[in-house]
PDB file of C-alpha atoms in Angstrom:
ATOM      1  CA  LEU K   1     -83.421 -26.233 -59.697  1.00 88.00           C
ATOM      2  CA  LYS K   2     -85.886 -28.877 -60.870  1.00 88.00           C
ATOM      3  CA  ALA K   3     -89.624 -28.485 -60.947  1.00 87.00           C
ATOM      4  CA  PRO K   4     -89.479 -31.380 -61.871  1.00 87.00           C
ATOM      5  CA  LEU K   5     -87.488 -30.532 -65.027  1.00 90.00           C
ATOM      6  CA  PRO K   6     -84.493 -28.178 -64.758  1.00 90.00           C
ATOM      7  CA  VAL K   7     -85.769 -24.612 -64.757  1.00 92.00           C
ATOM      8  CA  ALA K   8     -82.785 -22.695 -63.410  1.00 92.00           C
ATOM      9  CA  TRP K   9     -79.149 -22.927 -62.366  1.00 89.00           C
ATOM     10  CA  VAL K  10     -77.684 -21.384 -59.214  1.00 86.00           C
ATOM     11  CA  VAL K  11     -74.096 -20.247 -59.781  1.00 82.00           C
ATOM     12  CA  ALA K  12     -71.740 -18.818 -57.126  1.00 78.00           C
ATOM     13  CA  GLY K  13     -68.603 -16.938 -58.032  1.00 76.00           C
ATOM     14  CA  PHE K  14     -66.295 -14.110 -57.093  1.00 74.00           C
ATOM     15  CA  LYS K  15     -64.783 -11.275 -59.024  1.00 80.00           C
ATOM     16  CA  ILE K  16     -61.097 -11.518 -59.904  1.00 81.00           C
ATOM     17  CA  ASP K  17     -59.765  -8.000 -59.355  1.00 82.00           C
ATOM     18  CA  ASP K  18     -56.880  -6.217 -57.669  1.00 83.00           C
ATOM     19  CA  GLU K  19     -58.595  -6.630 -54.282  1.00 85.00           C
ATOM     20  CA  ARG K  20     -58.605 -10.421 -54.769  1.00 82.00           C
ATOM     21  CA  ALA K  21     -54.924 -10.259 -55.745  1.00 84.00           C
ATOM     22  CA  ARG K  22     -54.156  -8.306 -52.573  1.00 85.00           C
ATOM     23  CA  GLU K  23     -55.895 -11.017 -50.534  1.00 86.00           C
ATOM     24  CA  PHE K  24     -53.577 -13.602 -52.147  1.00 80.00           C
ATOM     25  CA  LYS K  25     -50.579 -11.439 -51.226  1.00 85.00           C
ATOM     26  CA  LYS K  26     -51.825 -11.078 -47.654  1.00 87.00           C
ATOM     27  CA  LEU K  27     -52.179 -14.875 -47.319  1.00 86.00           C
ATOM     28  CA  THR K  28     -48.950 -15.895 -49.047  1.00 83.00           C
ATOM     29  CA  GLY K  29     -46.651 -12.904 -48.607  1.00 83.00           C
ATOM     30  CA  LEU K  30     -46.068 -13.024 -52.382  1.00 86.00           C
ATOM     31  CA  ASP K  31     -47.101 -10.757 -55.251  1.00 85.00           C
ATOM     32  CA  ALA K  32     -50.027 -12.290 -57.152  1.00 84.00           C
ATOM     33  CA  THR K  33     -51.018 -11.773 -60.791  1.00 84.00           C
ATOM     34  CA  PHE K  34     -54.122 -13.349 -62.387  1.00 83.00           C
ATOM     35  CA  PHE K  35     -53.959 -14.203 -66.089  1.00 77.00           C
ATOM     36  CA  LEU K  36     -56.883 -14.973 -68.377  1.00 79.00           C
ATOM     37  CA  GLU K  37     -55.789 -17.346 -71.132  1.00 71.00           C
ATOM     38  CA  ASP K  38     -57.797 -18.384 -74.161  1.00 64.00           C
ATOM     39  CA  ARG K  39     -57.850 -22.204 -74.257  1.00 56.00           C
ATOM     40  CA  GLU K  40     -57.440 -22.237 -78.043  1.00 59.00           C
ATOM     41  CA  GLY K  41     -55.031 -19.364 -78.645  1.00 54.00           C
ATOM     42  CA  GLY K  42     -53.089 -19.459 -75.430  1.00 57.00           C
ATOM     43  CA  ASN K  43     -52.881 -15.643 -75.250  1.00 61.00           C
ATOM     44  CA  ALA K  44     -52.423 -14.465 -71.658  1.00 69.00           C
ATOM     45  CA  ALA K  45     -53.909 -11.162 -70.440  1.00 77.00           C
ATOM     46  CA  VAL K  46     -53.504  -9.673 -66.968  1.00 80.00           C
ATOM     47  CA  ALA K  47     -56.844  -9.644 -65.146  1.00 81.00           C
ATOM     48  CA  ALA K  48     -55.609  -8.447 -61.735  1.00 84.00           C
ATOM     49  CA  SER K  49     -52.267  -7.971 -59.999  1.00 85.00           C
ATOM     50  CA  THR K  50     -50.507  -6.553 -56.939  1.00 84.00           C
ATOM     51  CA  LEU K  51     -47.684  -5.204 -59.113  1.00 83.00           C
ATOM     52  CA  THR K  52     -47.408  -1.541 -60.048  1.00 82.00           C
ATOM     53  CA  GLY K  53     -48.998  -0.284 -63.241  1.00 80.00           C
ATOM     54  CA  ALA K  54     -45.737  -0.196 -65.171  1.00 81.00           C
ATOM     55  CA  GLN K  55     -44.819  -3.692 -63.994  1.00 81.00           C
ATOM     56  CA  GLN K  56     -48.272  -5.027 -64.936  1.00 76.00           C
ATOM     57  CA  ARG K  57     -47.916  -3.677 -68.474  1.00 77.00           C
ATOM     58  CA  SER K  58     -44.427  -5.167 -68.862  1.00 77.00           C
ATOM     59  CA  LEU K  59     -45.236  -8.551 -67.292  1.00 77.00           C
ATOM     60  CA  PRO K  60     -46.907 -10.283 -70.331  1.00 75.00           C
ATOM     61  CA  GLY K  61     -43.881  -9.499 -72.499  1.00 74.00           C
ATOM     62  CA  ALA K  62     -41.555 -11.018 -69.898  1.00 75.00           C
ATOM     63  CA  LEU K  63     -43.352 -14.391 -69.851  1.00 76.00           C
ATOM     64  CA  PRO K  64     -42.048 -17.407 -71.810  1.00 72.00           C
ATOM     65  CA  PRO K  65     -43.350 -17.275 -75.409  1.00 69.00           C
ATOM     66  CA  GLY K  66     -45.402 -19.941 -77.079  1.00 60.00           C
ATOM     67  CA  GLY K  67     -48.745 -20.702 -75.448  1.00 57.00           C
ATOM     68  CA  PRO K  68     -50.038 -21.130 -71.929  1.00 56.00           C
ATOM     69  CA  LEU K  69     -47.964 -20.604 -68.822  1.00 66.00           C
ATOM     70  CA  PRO K  70     -45.863 -23.614 -67.747  1.00 66.00           C
ATOM     71  CA  HIS K  71     -46.702 -25.486 -64.550  1.00 68.00           C
ATOM     72  CA  GLU K  72     -43.201 -25.306 -63.042  1.00 74.00           C
ATOM     73  CA  SER K  73     -41.505 -22.315 -61.444  1.00 78.00           C
ATOM     74  CA  ILE K  74     -40.110 -19.694 -63.820  1.00 80.00           C
ATOM     75  CA  GLU K  75     -37.673 -16.792 -63.608  1.00 80.00           C
ATOM     76  CA  ILE K  76     -38.770 -13.560 -65.277  1.00 79.00           C
ATOM     77  CA  THR K  77     -37.316 -10.060 -65.525  1.00 80.00           C
ATOM     78  CA  VAL K  78     -39.730  -7.124 -65.255  1.00 80.00           C
ATOM     79  CA  LEU K  79     -38.336  -3.602 -65.739  1.00 80.00           C
ATOM     80  CA  GLY K  80     -34.863  -4.800 -64.803  1.00 78.00           C
ATOM     81  CA  GLU K  81     -36.017  -6.592 -61.633  1.00 79.00           C
ATOM     82  CA  GLN K  82     -35.762 -10.381 -61.368  1.00 81.00           C
ATOM     83  CA  PHE K  83     -38.745 -12.367 -60.085  1.00 82.00           C
ATOM     84  CA  LEU K  84     -39.246 -16.051 -59.267  1.00 83.00           C
ATOM     85  CA  GLY K  85     -42.787 -17.100 -60.182  1.00 82.00           C
ATOM     86  CA  ILE K  86     -44.966 -20.158 -59.581  1.00 82.00           C
ATOM     87  CA  PRO K  87     -48.005 -20.430 -61.936  1.00 81.00           C
ATOM     88  CA  ARG K  88     -51.073 -22.295 -60.669  1.00 79.00           C
ATOM     89  CA  ASP K  89     -54.221 -23.051 -62.672  1.00 77.00           C
ATOM     90  CA  VAL K  90     -57.301 -21.990 -60.661  1.00 75.00           C
ATOM     91  CA  SER K  91     -59.865 -22.304 -63.463  1.00 72.00           C
ATOM     92  CA  GLY K  92     -62.697 -24.764 -63.872  1.00 64.00           C
ATOM     93  CA  ASP K  93     -64.089 -26.359 -67.011  1.00 62.00           C
ATOM     94  CA  GLY K  94     -65.061 -23.141 -68.791  1.00 59.00           C
ATOM     95  CA  GLY K  95     -63.806 -21.764 -72.060  1.00 60.00           C
ATOM     96  CA  SER K  96     -60.792 -19.983 -70.575  1.00 66.00           C
ATOM     97  CA  HIS K  97     -57.901 -20.694 -68.267  1.00 72.00           C
ATOM     98  CA  VAL K  98     -57.498 -18.566 -65.146  1.00 79.00           C
ATOM     99  CA  THR K  99     -53.925 -18.786 -63.873  1.00 80.00           C
ATOM    100  CA  VAL K 100     -52.492 -17.099 -60.802  1.00 81.00           C
ATOM    101  CA  LEU K 101     -48.764 -16.340 -60.894  1.00 81.00           C
ATOM    102  CA  LEU K 102     -47.288 -16.045 -57.393  1.00 84.00           C
ATOM    103  CA  GLN K 103     -44.095 -13.961 -57.576  1.00 83.00           C
ATOM    104  CA  ARG K 104     -41.259 -12.998 -55.273  1.00 84.00           C
ATOM    105  CA  SER K 105     -38.594 -10.458 -56.145  1.00 83.00           C
ATOM    106  CA  LEU K 106     -35.237 -12.239 -56.090  1.00 82.00           C
ATOM    107  CA  ASP K 107     -33.466  -8.896 -55.702  1.00 80.00           C
ATOM    108  CA  GLN K 108     -35.411  -8.122 -52.509  1.00 80.00           C
ATOM    109  CA  ALA K 109     -35.052 -11.675 -51.179  1.00 80.00           C
ATOM    110  CA  LEU K 110     -31.272 -11.663 -51.636  1.00 81.00           C
ATOM    111  CA  GLN K 111     -30.727  -8.098 -50.408  1.00 83.00           C
ATOM    112  CA  PRO K 112     -30.235  -9.046 -46.697  1.00 85.00           C
ATOM    113  CA  PHE K 113     -27.612 -11.635 -47.660  1.00 88.00           C
ATOM    114  CA  ARG K 114     -25.849  -9.113 -49.901  1.00 83.00           C
ATOM    115  CA  ASN K 115     -25.804  -6.589 -47.085  1.00 88.00           C
ATOM    116  CA  LEU K 116     -24.419  -9.240 -44.759  1.00 89.00           C
ATOM    117  CA  ARG K 117     -21.732 -10.122 -47.263  1.00 89.00           C
ATOM    118  CA  ARG K 118     -20.767  -6.463 -47.616  1.00 89.00           C
ATOM    119  CA  LYS K 119     -20.554  -6.072 -43.830  1.00 91.00           C
ATOM    120  CA  LEU K 120     -18.356  -9.142 -43.529  1.00 90.00           C
ATOM    121  CA  ALA K 121     -16.158  -7.871 -46.360  1.00 90.00           C
ATOM    122  CA  LEU K 122     -15.799  -4.527 -44.567  1.00 90.00           C
ATOM    123  CA  LEU K 123     -14.896  -6.291 -41.328  1.00 89.00           C
ATOM    124  CA  PHE K 124     -12.346  -8.384 -43.145  1.00 88.00           C
ATOM    125  CA  THR K 125     -10.833  -5.320 -44.868  1.00 88.00           C
ATOM    126  CA  ALA K 126     -10.610  -3.433 -41.589  1.00 86.00           C
ATOM    127  CA  GLY K 127      -8.958  -6.395 -39.873  1.00 83.00           C
ATOM    128  CA  LEU K 128      -6.486  -6.768 -42.724  1.00 82.00           C
ATOM    129  CA  PHE K 129      -5.560  -3.077 -42.555  1.00 78.00           C
ATOM    130  CA  VAL K 130      -4.889  -3.325 -38.813  1.00 77.00           C
ATOM    131  CA  THR K 131      -2.780  -6.424 -39.425  1.00 76.00           C
ATOM    132  CA  LEU K 132      -0.585  -4.698 -42.010  1.00 75.00           C
ATOM    133  CA  ALA K 133      -0.195  -1.579 -39.856  1.00 73.00           C
ATOM    134  CA  GLY K 134       0.588  -3.485 -36.671  1.00 73.00           C
ATOM    135  CA  GLY K 135       3.785  -5.094 -37.873  1.00 70.00           C
ATOM    136  CA  MET K 136       5.075  -8.624 -38.061  1.00 67.00           C
ATOM    137  CA  LEU K 137       4.395  -9.492 -34.425  1.00 65.00           C
ATOM    138  CA  ILE K 138       0.729  -8.459 -34.521  1.00 64.00           C
ATOM    139  CA  SER K 139       0.440  -9.928 -37.999  1.00 61.00           C
ATOM    140  CA  SER K 140       1.464 -13.361 -36.748  1.00 59.00           C
ATOM    141  CA  ARG K 141      -1.360 -13.258 -34.167  1.00 64.00           C
ATOM    142  CA  ILE K 142      -4.096 -11.843 -36.386  1.00 66.00           C
ATOM    143  CA  THR K 143      -3.496 -13.205 -39.889  1.00 68.00           C
ATOM    144  CA  LYS K 144      -4.335 -16.791 -39.033  1.00 69.00           C
ATOM    145  CA  PRO K 145      -7.720 -16.150 -37.343  1.00 69.00           C
ATOM    146  CA  LEU K 146      -8.685 -13.694 -40.068  1.00 69.00           C
ATOM    147  CA  ARG K 147      -7.808 -16.274 -42.690  1.00 72.00           C
ATOM    148  CA  ARG K 148     -10.087 -18.747 -40.935  1.00 72.00           C
ATOM    149  CA  LEU K 149     -12.828 -16.120 -40.804  1.00 71.00           C
ATOM    150  CA  ALA K 150     -12.474 -15.461 -44.542  1.00 72.00           C
ATOM    151  CA  GLU K 151     -12.649 -19.183 -45.212  1.00 73.00           C
ATOM    152  CA  GLY K 152     -15.759 -19.367 -43.033  1.00 73.00           C
ATOM    153  CA  VAL K 153     -17.362 -16.521 -44.996  1.00 72.00           C
ATOM    154  CA  HIS K 154     -16.553 -18.326 -48.232  1.00 71.00           C
ATOM    155  CA  SER K 155     -18.018 -21.592 -46.935  1.00 74.00           C
ATOM    156  CA  VAL K 156     -21.259 -19.804 -45.971  1.00 70.00           C
ATOM    157  CA  GLU K 157     -21.354 -18.190 -49.407  1.00 68.00           C
ATOM    158  CA  GLN K 158     -21.064 -21.665 -50.959  1.00 69.00           C
ATOM    159  CA  GLY K 159     -23.888 -22.971 -48.754  1.00 67.00           C
ATOM    160  CA  ASP K 160     -21.694 -24.932 -46.326  1.00 70.00           C
ATOM    161  CA  TYR K 161     -22.803 -24.241 -42.722  1.00 63.00           C
ATOM    162  CA  THR K 162     -20.866 -27.060 -41.034  1.00 67.00           C
ATOM    163  CA  ARG K 163     -17.650 -25.117 -40.507  1.00 67.00           C
ATOM    164  CA  VAL K 164     -17.433 -23.684 -36.959  1.00 68.00           C
ATOM    165  CA  LEU K 165     -14.777 -21.095 -36.220  1.00 64.00           C
ATOM    166  CA  PRO K 166     -12.805 -21.815 -33.010  1.00 64.00           C
ATOM    167  CA  VAL K 167     -13.111 -19.069 -30.401  1.00 63.00           C
ATOM    168  CA  ASP K 168      -9.694 -19.230 -28.713  1.00 62.00           C
ATOM    169  CA  ARG K 169      -8.998 -15.533 -28.209  1.00 56.00           C
ATOM    170  CA  GLY K 170     -11.180 -14.927 -25.155  1.00 56.00           C
ATOM    171  CA  GLN K 171     -12.927 -11.548 -25.188  1.00 60.00           C
ATOM    172  CA  ASP K 172     -10.678  -9.694 -27.652  1.00 65.00           C
ATOM    173  CA  GLU K 173     -11.941  -8.406 -30.992  1.00 71.00           C
ATOM    174  CA  ILE K 174     -11.072 -11.517 -32.983  1.00 70.00           C
ATOM    175  CA  GLY K 175     -12.646 -13.817 -30.424  1.00 70.00           C
ATOM    176  CA  ARG K 176     -15.880 -11.786 -30.344  1.00 72.00           C
ATOM    177  CA  LEU K 177     -15.927 -11.604 -34.122  1.00 72.00           C
ATOM    178  CA  SER K 178     -15.521 -15.384 -34.442  1.00 72.00           C
ATOM    179  CA  ASN K 179     -18.240 -15.938 -31.875  1.00 72.00           C
ATOM    180  CA  ALA K 180     -20.569 -13.506 -33.694  1.00 73.00           C
ATOM    181  CA  PHE K 181     -19.869 -15.261 -36.980  1.00 72.00           C
ATOM    182  CA  ASN K 182     -20.656 -18.654 -35.460  1.00 74.00           C
ATOM    183  CA  LEU K 183     -23.944 -17.294 -34.108  1.00 75.00           C
ATOM    184  CA  MET K 184     -24.783 -15.799 -37.498  1.00 77.00           C
ATOM    185  CA  ARG K 185     -23.885 -19.011 -39.305  1.00 76.00           C
ATOM    186  CA  GLU K 186     -26.095 -21.042 -36.978  1.00 78.00           C
ATOM    187  CA  ALA K 187     -29.007 -18.609 -37.416  1.00 78.00           C
ATOM    188  CA  VAL K 188     -28.737 -18.707 -41.229  1.00 76.00           C
ATOM    189  CA  LYS K 189     -28.463 -22.501 -41.126  1.00 77.00           C
ATOM    190  CA  LYS K 190     -31.588 -22.835 -38.970  1.00 81.00           C
ATOM    191  CA  ARG K 191     -33.595 -20.508 -41.230  1.00 81.00           C
ATOM    192  CA  GLU K 192     -32.546 -22.402 -44.349  1.00 80.00           C
ATOM    193  CA  GLU K 193     -33.333 -25.757 -42.728  1.00 77.00           C
ATOM    194  CA  GLN K 194     -36.743 -24.427 -41.697  1.00 78.00           C
ATOM    195  CA  ILE K 195     -37.453 -23.196 -45.223  1.00 81.00           C
ATOM    196  CA  ARG K 196     -36.376 -26.550 -46.662  1.00 80.00           C
ATOM    197  CA  TYR K 197     -38.487 -28.419 -44.091  1.00 78.00           C
ATOM    198  CA  TYR K 198     -41.633 -26.426 -44.883  1.00 80.00           C
ATOM    199  CA  ALA K 199     -41.034 -26.962 -48.615  1.00 82.00           C
ATOM    200  CA  TYR K 200     -41.055 -30.772 -48.377  1.00 86.00           C
ATOM    201  CA  ASN K 201     -43.012 -31.607 -45.208  1.00 89.00           C
ATOM    202  CA  ASP K 202     -46.634 -31.371 -44.137  1.00 89.00           C
ATOM    203  CA  ILE K 203     -46.902 -28.899 -41.255  1.00 88.00           C
ATOM    204  CA  LEU K 204     -49.800 -30.640 -39.483  1.00 89.00           C
ATOM    205  CA  THR K 205     -48.563 -34.252 -39.464  1.00 90.00           C
ATOM    206  CA  GLY K 206     -44.813 -33.863 -39.971  1.00 89.00           C
ATOM    207  CA  LEU K 207     -44.976 -36.334 -42.875  1.00 92.00           C
ATOM    208  CA  ALA K 208     -43.557 -35.710 -46.321  1.00 92.00           C
ATOM    209  CA  ASN K 209     -45.825 -33.558 -48.492  1.00 92.00           C
ATOM    210  CA  ARG K 210     -47.055 -33.988 -52.051  1.00 91.00           C
ATOM    211  CA  SER K 211     -44.081 -32.122 -53.610  1.00 90.00           C
ATOM    212  CA  TYR K 212     -41.516 -34.372 -51.939  1.00 91.00           C
ATOM    213  CA  LEU K 213     -43.544 -37.483 -52.808  1.00 93.00           C
ATOM    214  CA  TYR K 214     -43.545 -36.525 -56.501  1.00 92.00           C
ATOM    215  CA  GLN K 215     -39.768 -35.977 -56.506  1.00 91.00           C
ATOM    216  CA  ARG K 216     -39.071 -39.211 -54.645  1.00 91.00           C
ATOM    217  CA  LEU K 217     -41.473 -41.177 -56.838  1.00 92.00           C
ATOM    218  CA  ASP K 218     -39.752 -40.001 -60.021  1.00 92.00           C
ATOM    219  CA  SER K 219     -36.304 -40.979 -58.712  1.00 92.00           C
ATOM    220  CA  GLU K 220     -37.505 -44.337 -57.333  1.00 91.00           C
ATOM    221  CA  ILE K 221     -39.190 -45.269 -60.627  1.00 92.00           C
ATOM    222  CA  ALA K 222     -35.999 -44.472 -62.538  1.00 91.00           C
ATOM    223  CA  GLY K 223     -33.892 -46.437 -60.041  1.00 90.00           C
ATOM    224  CA  ALA K 224     -36.234 -49.425 -60.090  1.00 89.00           C
ATOM    225  CA  ARG K 225     -36.052 -49.555 -63.883  1.00 89.00           C
ATOM    226  CA  GLU K 226     -32.260 -49.544 -63.811  1.00 90.00           C
ATOM    227  CA  ARG K 227     -32.110 -52.295 -61.165  1.00 88.00           C
ATOM    228  CA  GLY K 228     -34.948 -54.333 -62.662  1.00 88.00           C
ATOM    229  CA  GLN K 229     -36.867 -54.175 -59.369  1.00 89.00           C
ATOM    230  CA  GLY K 230     -40.422 -53.345 -58.411  1.00 89.00           C
ATOM    231  CA  LEU K 231     -41.977 -50.778 -56.138  1.00 91.00           C
ATOM    232  CA  ALA K 232     -45.500 -50.175 -54.846  1.00 93.00           C
ATOM    233  CA  LEU K 233     -47.545 -47.072 -54.099  1.00 95.00           C
ATOM    234  CA  ILE K 234     -50.450 -47.211 -51.639  1.00 95.00           C
ATOM    235  CA  LEU K 235     -53.049 -44.450 -51.418  1.00 95.00           C
ATOM    236  CA  MET K 236     -55.325 -44.305 -48.359  1.00 94.00           C
ATOM    237  CA  ASN K 237     -58.423 -42.163 -48.015  1.00 93.00           C
ATOM    238  CA  ILE K 238     -60.311 -41.816 -44.709  1.00 92.00           C
ATOM    239  CA  GLU K 239     -63.984 -42.706 -45.164  1.00 90.00           C
ATOM    240  CA  ARG K 240     -66.574 -40.027 -44.316  1.00 87.00           C
ATOM    241  CA  PHE K 241     -63.893 -37.718 -42.971  1.00 88.00           C
ATOM    242  CA  ASN K 242     -65.926 -34.658 -43.936  1.00 88.00           C
ATOM    243  CA  GLU K 243     -68.825 -35.986 -41.875  1.00 86.00           C
ATOM    244  CA  VAL K 244     -66.534 -36.356 -38.856  1.00 84.00           C
ATOM    245  CA  VAL K 245     -65.323 -32.778 -39.288  1.00 85.00           C
ATOM    246  CA  ALA K 246     -68.869 -31.501 -39.754  1.00 86.00           C
ATOM    247  CA  THR K 247     -69.988 -33.310 -36.579  1.00 84.00           C
ATOM    248  CA  LEU K 248     -67.020 -32.844 -34.225  1.00 85.00           C
ATOM    249  CA  GLY K 249     -65.337 -29.777 -35.736  1.00 87.00           C
ATOM    250  CA  HIS K 250     -62.052 -29.015 -37.472  1.00 87.00           C
ATOM    251  CA  THR K 251     -60.075 -29.486 -34.258  1.00 87.00           C
ATOM    252  CA  ALA K 252     -61.198 -33.112 -34.124  1.00 87.00           C
ATOM    253  CA  GLY K 253     -60.298 -33.570 -37.795  1.00 88.00           C
ATOM    254  CA  ARG K 254     -56.783 -32.215 -37.250  1.00 89.00           C
ATOM    255  CA  SER K 255     -56.391 -34.459 -34.194  1.00 89.00           C
ATOM    256  CA  ILE K 256     -57.306 -37.543 -36.240  1.00 90.00           C
ATOM    257  CA  LEU K 257     -54.908 -36.600 -39.047  1.00 91.00           C
ATOM    258  CA  LYS K 258     -52.051 -36.059 -36.553  1.00 91.00           C
ATOM    259  CA  ASP K 259     -52.739 -39.423 -34.863  1.00 90.00           C
ATOM    260  CA  MET K 260     -52.872 -41.137 -38.252  1.00 91.00           C
ATOM    261  CA  ALA K 261     -49.260 -40.171 -39.062  1.00 92.00           C
ATOM    262  CA  PRO K 262     -47.480 -42.333 -36.412  1.00 93.00           C
ATOM    263  CA  LEU K 263     -49.944 -45.164 -37.050  1.00 93.00           C
ATOM    264  CA  LEU K 264     -48.993 -45.286 -40.749  1.00 93.00           C
ATOM    265  CA  LYS K 265     -45.280 -45.022 -39.959  1.00 92.00           C
ATOM    266  CA  ASP K 266     -45.524 -47.975 -37.562  1.00 92.00           C
ATOM    267  CA  ALA K 267     -47.410 -50.064 -40.128  1.00 92.00           C
ATOM    268  CA  ALA K 268     -45.033 -49.299 -43.016  1.00 92.00           C
ATOM    269  CA  PRO K 269     -41.491 -50.688 -43.332  1.00 91.00           C
ATOM    270  CA  SER K 270     -38.663 -48.435 -42.157  1.00 88.00           C
ATOM    271  CA  SER K 271     -37.517 -47.945 -45.765  1.00 89.00           C
ATOM    272  CA  ALA K 272     -40.950 -46.765 -46.927  1.00 92.00           C
ATOM    273  CA  LEU K 273     -41.906 -43.144 -47.519  1.00 93.00           C
ATOM    274  CA  VAL K 274     -45.117 -42.079 -45.771  1.00 95.00           C
ATOM    275  CA  ALA K 275     -46.629 -38.827 -47.053  1.00 94.00           C
ATOM    276  CA  ARG K 276     -49.766 -36.786 -46.668  1.00 93.00           C
ATOM    277  CA  PHE K 277     -51.036 -36.254 -50.188  1.00 86.00           C
ATOM    278  CA  GLY K 278     -53.553 -33.625 -49.117  1.00 85.00           C
ATOM    279  CA  GLY K 279     -56.744 -33.422 -47.043  1.00 88.00           C
ATOM    280  CA  ASP K 280     -57.477 -36.878 -45.668  1.00 91.00           C
ATOM    281  CA  LEU K 281     -55.461 -38.653 -48.382  1.00 93.00           C
ATOM    282  CA  PHE K 282     -52.191 -40.380 -47.437  1.00 95.00           C
ATOM    283  CA  ALA K 283     -49.600 -42.202 -49.529  1.00 95.00           C
ATOM    284  CA  ILE K 284     -47.064 -44.932 -48.730  1.00 95.00           C
ATOM    285  CA  LEU K 285     -44.240 -45.630 -51.199  1.00 95.00           C
ATOM    286  CA  LEU K 286     -42.699 -49.107 -50.774  1.00 93.00           C
ATOM    287  CA  THR K 287     -39.243 -49.572 -52.305  1.00 88.00           C
ATOM    288  CA  GLY K 288     -36.612 -52.296 -52.301  1.00 82.00           C
ATOM    289  CA  ASP K 289     -38.235 -54.587 -54.863  1.00 80.00           C
ATOM    290  CA  ALA K 290     -41.682 -54.411 -53.222  1.00 83.00           C
ATOM    291  CA  ASP K 291     -44.392 -56.598 -54.741  1.00 87.00           C
ATOM    292  CA  GLU K 292     -48.184 -56.940 -54.481  1.00 89.00           C
ATOM    293  CA  LEU K 293     -48.001 -59.125 -51.369  1.00 91.00           C
ATOM    294  CA  ALA K 294     -45.887 -56.600 -49.477  1.00 91.00           C
ATOM    295  CA  ALA K 295     -48.336 -53.805 -50.289  1.00 93.00           C
ATOM    296  CA  VAL K 296     -51.360 -55.910 -49.320  1.00 95.00           C
ATOM    297  CA  ASN K 297     -49.720 -56.864 -46.007  1.00 94.00           C
ATOM    298  CA  VAL K 298     -49.143 -53.204 -45.189  1.00 94.00           C
ATOM    299  CA  VAL K 299     -52.791 -52.407 -45.995  1.00 95.00           C
ATOM    300  CA  ARG K 300     -54.009 -55.249 -43.798  1.00 95.00           C
ATOM    301  CA  ASP K 301     -51.813 -54.056 -40.947  1.00 94.00           C
ATOM    302  CA  ILE K 302     -53.234 -50.536 -41.257  1.00 94.00           C
ATOM    303  CA  GLN K 303     -56.794 -51.898 -41.340  1.00 93.00           C
ATOM    304  CA  LYS K 304     -56.130 -53.861 -38.180  1.00 93.00           C
ATOM    305  CA  ARG K 305     -54.635 -50.850 -36.416  1.00 92.00           C
ATOM    306  CA  ILE K 306     -57.529 -48.507 -37.224  1.00 90.00           C
ATOM    307  CA  GLU K 307     -59.985 -50.958 -35.707  1.00 88.00           C
ATOM    308  CA  THR K 308     -58.991 -49.335 -32.398  1.00 88.00           C
ATOM    309  CA  PRO K 309     -61.059 -46.128 -32.038  1.00 87.00           C
ATOM    310  CA  PHE K 310     -59.380 -42.742 -32.208  1.00 86.00           C
ATOM    311  CA  TRP K 311     -60.024 -40.648 -29.116  1.00 83.00           C
ATOM    312  CA  VAL K 312     -60.959 -37.032 -29.710  1.00 82.00           C
ATOM    313  CA  GLY K 313     -61.204 -35.577 -26.229  1.00 76.00           C
ATOM    314  CA  LYS K 314     -63.448 -38.035 -24.414  1.00 78.00           C
ATOM    315  CA  ALA K 315     -65.231 -39.220 -27.559  1.00 80.00           C
ATOM    316  CA  PRO K 316     -64.133 -42.417 -29.377  1.00 86.00           C
ATOM    317  CA  VAL K 317     -64.250 -42.142 -33.175  1.00 86.00           C
ATOM    318  CA  GLN K 318     -64.207 -45.267 -35.332  1.00 87.00           C
ATOM    319  CA  ILE K 319     -62.226 -44.766 -38.524  1.00 87.00           C
ATOM    320  CA  GLU K 320     -62.571 -46.654 -41.792  1.00 90.00           C
ATOM    321  CA  ALA K 321     -60.473 -46.177 -44.883  1.00 93.00           C
ATOM    322  CA  ARG K 322     -60.295 -47.005 -48.575  1.00 95.00           C
ATOM    323  CA  PHE K 323     -57.057 -48.104 -50.224  1.00 95.00           C
ATOM    324  CA  GLY K 324     -55.629 -48.184 -53.715  1.00 95.00           C
ATOM    325  CA  ILE K 325     -52.452 -50.033 -54.683  1.00 95.00           C
ATOM    326  CA  THR K 326     -50.369 -49.754 -57.814  1.00 93.00           C
TER     327      THR K 326
END
């Protein structure tokens, strides 16, 4: 506050406590632990957490030694239970780091698959017992489909969901079991594909997200160096996007972002990677020995395309953008 010289500062903040950690868990479905780290010493202390008291006290000793928390995912063991954690720095420019560690128990996450594996093993054992007790004639009709089922179980265990068991026994036990296994395999495959899709794609636009862009950029840079070729990265930021959202609402902003995705894909070459970097920032990675001219041509094409107004309901919205090329 100036009058006219600065006479006061207005500061807004929130308390980091267990209630805040529970809000993180409600939003993410993950356990959350806040650490306060001294910028000089790097000593981490638990400020708030959704873990139990005993787990909170054991957590600092389970972290990697030697300074601040790393920025990549880590595996830690707390009181005999394995967790997968993702640290994220949520601090500002003060004298300390505030880091939130989002955790998921690997034992709990894998428990349904372990139960499923035990059930399939029991089914296999029961089928094998019936085969041995039924004699050579029954064995010749049951051993082969059970062998295929066991191979299918092994392929699922190895992460291969392409193997489909043939259902050629009609409505008998083996046929129903093969059909049930195929349904289970397809359900597990769809869930894993959905998890993988959400990990590397932006939900709103369907474009690649920042994580996938970083991975692809690292590999493309390494490949370009080996081949002696060039590549180009274009960043595009929508001008005054916050003003559009403030005037027309968040629904209009989401509509513009969704319409921007196919526009950028049409303007970029088929070999290019188009990603939403976050907010109203997009990225286009040009490969295949791309040079400055190729990147500039793509930018000019995008500029020409956004001259046509975007329609939000019955209201035309004129979009302008800023670009950066490297």
